[in-house]
Short mmCIF file of C-alpha atoms in Angstrom, two decimals:
data_model
loop_
_atom_site.label_atom_id
_atom_site.label_comp_id
_atom_site.label_asym_id
_atom_site.label_seq_id
_atom_site.Cartn_x
_atom_site.Cartn_y
_atom_site.Cartn_z
CA MET A 1 79.55 107.03 48.67
CA ARG A 2 76.00 105.75 50.10
CA VAL A 3 74.91 106.96 53.42
CA LEU A 4 71.99 106.07 55.36
CA VAL A 5 70.89 109.09 58.37
CA ALA A 6 68.90 107.82 61.30
CA GLU A 7 67.48 110.72 62.54
CA ASP A 8 64.36 110.27 64.25
CA GLU A 9 63.66 114.48 63.92
CA GLU A 10 61.93 113.89 61.06
CA ILE A 11 62.99 117.61 59.65
CA LEU A 12 66.26 117.45 60.86
CA ALA A 13 66.53 114.00 59.29
CA GLU A 14 65.54 115.61 55.89
CA LEU A 15 67.83 118.86 56.04
CA ILE A 16 70.80 116.18 56.80
CA ALA A 17 69.59 113.95 53.66
CA THR A 18 69.76 117.07 50.83
CA GLY A 19 72.81 118.22 52.12
CA LEU A 20 74.03 115.27 52.05
CA ARG A 21 72.52 114.37 48.40
CA ARG A 22 74.27 118.16 47.88
CA ALA A 23 77.43 117.22 48.48
CA GLY A 24 77.10 113.94 46.07
CA PHE A 25 76.49 111.15 48.25
CA ALA A 26 73.59 108.63 47.88
CA VAL A 27 70.87 109.34 50.81
CA ASP A 28 68.35 107.23 52.62
CA THR A 29 66.84 108.49 56.22
CA VAL A 30 64.64 106.57 58.38
CA TYR A 31 62.87 107.62 62.39
CA SER A 32 63.97 104.93 63.84
CA GLY A 33 66.70 102.20 65.71
CA ASP A 34 64.66 98.89 64.18
CA ALA A 35 63.77 100.84 60.75
CA ALA A 36 67.64 101.63 60.54
CA LEU A 37 68.66 97.69 61.34
CA ALA A 38 66.39 96.66 58.59
CA TYR A 39 67.91 99.02 55.88
CA LEU A 40 71.85 98.73 57.71
CA GLY A 41 71.01 94.15 56.29
CA LEU A 42 69.64 95.86 52.97
CA HIS A 43 71.66 97.47 51.82
CA ASP A 44 75.86 98.17 51.94
CA TYR A 45 76.34 101.28 53.38
CA ASP A 46 79.54 103.58 53.52
CA VAL A 47 78.27 105.98 56.33
CA VAL A 48 75.38 105.46 58.73
CA VAL A 49 74.56 109.69 60.92
CA LEU A 50 73.49 107.55 64.09
CA ASP A 51 71.19 109.60 66.39
CA ARG A 52 72.39 108.27 70.02
CA ASP A 53 68.31 108.76 71.13
CA LEU A 54 66.55 106.54 68.67
CA PRO A 55 62.97 105.21 69.53
CA ARG A 56 62.25 101.57 69.32
CA VAL A 57 65.72 100.61 69.22
CA HIS A 58 68.42 102.65 71.06
CA GLY A 59 71.48 104.61 68.59
CA ASP A 60 73.96 102.33 70.69
CA ASP A 61 71.93 98.58 70.11
CA VAL A 62 72.36 99.90 66.22
CA ALA A 63 75.55 100.57 67.21
CA ARG A 64 76.46 97.38 69.01
CA LYS A 65 75.26 95.05 66.09
CA LEU A 66 76.83 96.92 63.12
CA VAL A 67 80.75 96.15 65.70
CA ALA A 68 78.55 92.79 66.84
CA ASP A 69 78.36 91.84 62.70
CA ALA A 70 81.82 93.89 61.59
CA SER A 71 80.28 95.69 59.03
CA ARG A 72 82.26 98.15 57.61
CA THR A 73 79.50 100.62 57.78
CA ARG A 74 80.88 103.42 59.39
CA ILE A 75 79.25 105.65 62.31
CA LEU A 76 79.30 108.96 62.48
CA MET A 77 77.54 109.46 66.17
CA LEU A 78 74.79 112.40 66.53
CA THR A 79 73.53 113.14 70.53
CA ALA A 80 71.93 116.08 71.94
CA SER A 81 75.11 115.86 74.88
CA ALA A 82 78.25 117.69 73.29
CA SER A 83 79.50 116.37 77.04
CA MET A 84 83.56 114.50 77.84
CA GLU A 85 81.63 111.69 79.36
CA GLU A 86 79.34 111.05 76.37
CA ARG A 87 81.59 111.03 73.56
CA VAL A 88 83.75 108.93 75.15
CA ALA A 89 81.00 105.96 75.49
CA GLY A 90 79.64 106.68 72.16
CA LEU A 91 83.01 106.24 70.82
CA ASP A 92 83.15 103.03 73.15
CA LEU A 93 80.17 101.13 71.73
CA GLY A 94 81.81 101.46 68.40
CA ALA A 95 80.68 105.09 66.88
CA ASP A 96 84.28 106.09 64.37
CA ASP A 97 83.37 109.86 64.70
CA TYR A 98 80.63 111.60 67.79
CA LEU A 99 79.18 115.18 66.64
CA GLY A 100 77.07 116.56 69.40
CA LYS A 101 73.78 119.50 68.83
CA PRO A 102 74.04 121.88 67.14
CA PHE A 103 76.42 121.09 65.20
CA GLU A 104 77.71 123.29 61.35
CA PHE A 105 76.62 121.46 57.98
CA PRO A 106 79.59 121.52 56.67
CA GLU A 107 81.51 120.35 59.58
CA LEU A 108 79.20 117.03 58.80
CA VAL A 109 79.82 116.96 55.89
CA SER A 110 83.57 116.61 55.84
CA ARG A 111 83.72 114.63 58.46
CA VAL A 112 81.19 112.31 56.21
CA ARG A 113 83.70 112.39 53.30
CA ALA A 114 86.23 111.55 56.27
CA LEU A 115 84.92 108.28 57.44
CA ARG A 116 84.30 107.49 53.52
CA ARG A 117 87.44 107.34 52.77
CA ARG A 118 88.64 105.20 55.39
CA SER A 119 85.57 102.26 55.01
CA ALA A 120 86.75 102.35 51.27
CA ARG A 121 90.01 101.35 49.20
CA PRO A 122 92.22 103.85 49.39
CA VAL A 123 91.18 106.09 46.45
CA PRO A 124 93.53 109.40 45.65
CA PRO A 125 91.63 112.19 45.24
CA GLN A 126 92.47 112.80 42.12
CA LEU A 127 91.33 110.28 39.69
CA GLU A 128 93.37 110.36 35.90
CA ARG A 129 92.00 108.11 32.87
CA ALA A 130 92.37 108.66 29.14
CA GLY A 131 92.47 112.39 29.71
CA LEU A 132 89.70 112.49 32.42
CA ARG A 133 90.52 114.11 35.46
CA LEU A 134 88.16 114.55 38.50
CA ASP A 135 88.93 115.89 41.57
CA SER A 136 87.03 114.67 44.54
CA VAL A 137 88.18 116.82 47.37
CA ARG A 138 86.59 119.90 44.69
CA ARG A 139 84.12 117.94 42.96
CA GLU A 140 85.24 119.05 39.19
CA ALA A 141 86.17 117.21 36.34
CA TYR A 142 87.27 117.27 33.56
CA ARG A 143 88.41 116.37 30.38
CA ASP A 144 91.64 117.00 28.55
CA GLY A 145 91.49 120.77 30.34
CA ARG A 146 87.93 121.03 29.45
CA LEU A 147 85.90 121.35 33.29
CA LEU A 148 83.02 119.20 32.57
CA ASP A 149 79.10 120.39 33.63
CA LEU A 150 78.33 117.08 35.51
CA SER A 151 75.02 116.75 38.29
CA PRO A 152 76.15 114.88 40.97
CA LYS A 153 74.88 111.63 39.88
CA GLU A 154 76.92 111.67 36.69
CA PHE A 155 79.73 112.86 38.97
CA SER A 156 79.43 109.68 41.24
CA VAL A 157 79.28 107.74 38.60
CA LEU A 158 82.29 109.02 36.48
CA GLN A 159 84.15 108.28 39.69
CA ILE A 160 82.96 104.93 40.50
CA LEU A 161 84.23 103.98 36.31
CA LEU A 162 87.52 105.54 37.42
CA GLU A 163 87.97 103.96 40.80
CA ALA A 164 87.52 100.62 39.23
CA ASP A 165 90.67 101.58 36.88
CA GLY A 166 89.59 99.93 33.60
CA ALA A 167 88.06 96.66 35.79
CA PRO A 168 83.89 96.20 34.63
CA VAL A 169 81.55 97.84 36.65
CA SER A 170 78.00 96.24 37.06
CA ALA A 171 74.47 98.51 36.37
CA GLU A 172 73.37 96.93 39.75
CA GLU A 173 77.14 98.37 41.08
CA LEU A 174 75.99 101.72 40.01
CA LEU A 175 72.26 101.22 41.20
CA GLU A 176 74.05 99.79 44.71
CA ARG A 177 76.51 102.74 45.49
CA ALA A 178 75.08 105.70 43.04
CA TRP A 179 71.58 105.27 44.03
CA ASP A 180 69.02 105.98 47.14
CA ALA A 181 66.76 102.74 48.52
CA HIS A 182 63.87 104.24 46.44
CA ALA A 183 65.73 103.63 43.22
CA ASP A 184 63.53 101.21 40.20
CA PRO A 185 66.03 99.21 39.78
CA PHE A 186 63.95 98.46 36.63
CA THR A 187 62.99 102.06 35.28
CA GLY A 188 66.65 102.56 33.33
CA ALA A 189 68.23 104.97 35.61
CA VAL A 190 71.49 104.22 35.08
CA ARG A 191 71.52 103.89 31.41
CA VAL A 192 69.78 107.03 31.24
CA CYS A 193 72.36 108.28 33.35
CA LEU A 194 74.87 106.69 31.67
CA SER A 195 73.51 107.92 27.64
CA LYS A 196 74.26 111.38 29.18
CA LEU A 197 76.95 111.51 31.10
CA ARG A 198 78.97 110.32 27.46
CA GLY A 199 77.35 113.13 26.17
CA LYS A 200 79.22 115.66 28.61
CA LEU A 201 82.50 113.21 27.77
CA GLY A 202 82.36 114.16 24.38
CA GLU A 203 84.18 112.22 21.74
CA PRO A 204 85.76 110.16 21.53
CA PRO A 205 83.72 108.04 23.49
CA LEU A 206 85.28 106.78 26.42
CA ILE A 207 82.43 104.48 28.07
CA LYS A 208 82.67 100.87 26.87
CA THR A 209 79.37 98.56 27.12
CA VAL A 210 79.91 94.75 28.22
CA GLN A 211 77.98 92.81 26.87
CA GLY A 212 76.68 90.84 30.20
CA VAL A 213 78.61 92.73 32.57
CA GLY A 214 78.42 96.40 32.99
CA TYR A 215 80.11 99.24 31.51
CA THR A 216 84.14 100.26 31.40
CA LEU A 217 86.24 102.87 31.12
#
């Protein structure tokens, strides 16, 4: 759900981030190894897309720190060198996957999705509850057979609620998992998104507010 892109080529970093956001991920970008470590210390990321040749703190050292801390964040390492020796060295450092530059963007998205599945508890690709069916592969959601026209953010929030299997999810958790680091917790973004999502789900209402706790489906 949440991805950190650590890439010193700022244009490439923003292109990657834009594509991942269109695929439904919440994405933050940094351009140096020390900034990557700072963000990884502040937020719970599912995957970090990690350029190996970062300035100030090398990408190898970022990977070593994550491994030493037993972090649940999966590492997709990027490098300009695609040689076998480089791939082996990156994987030996603790990277979960390796992708050489240049790369095809659909492949990067597919690998990030695969790593995200490994970082979380096993969840089936199709989730169903109370007449709702969500296909996380096709990124389609239906209510009683009716296709729902959801924004990427609404889809992510619905997926989180379905994955909770009836347990309440706090607004803080929704903000942490579905929004990036620039989201202001005081803007009411979660409340506004849920209001729009409720409208699109239709009647009878499916999302309930549990006072002082969060939201349940």
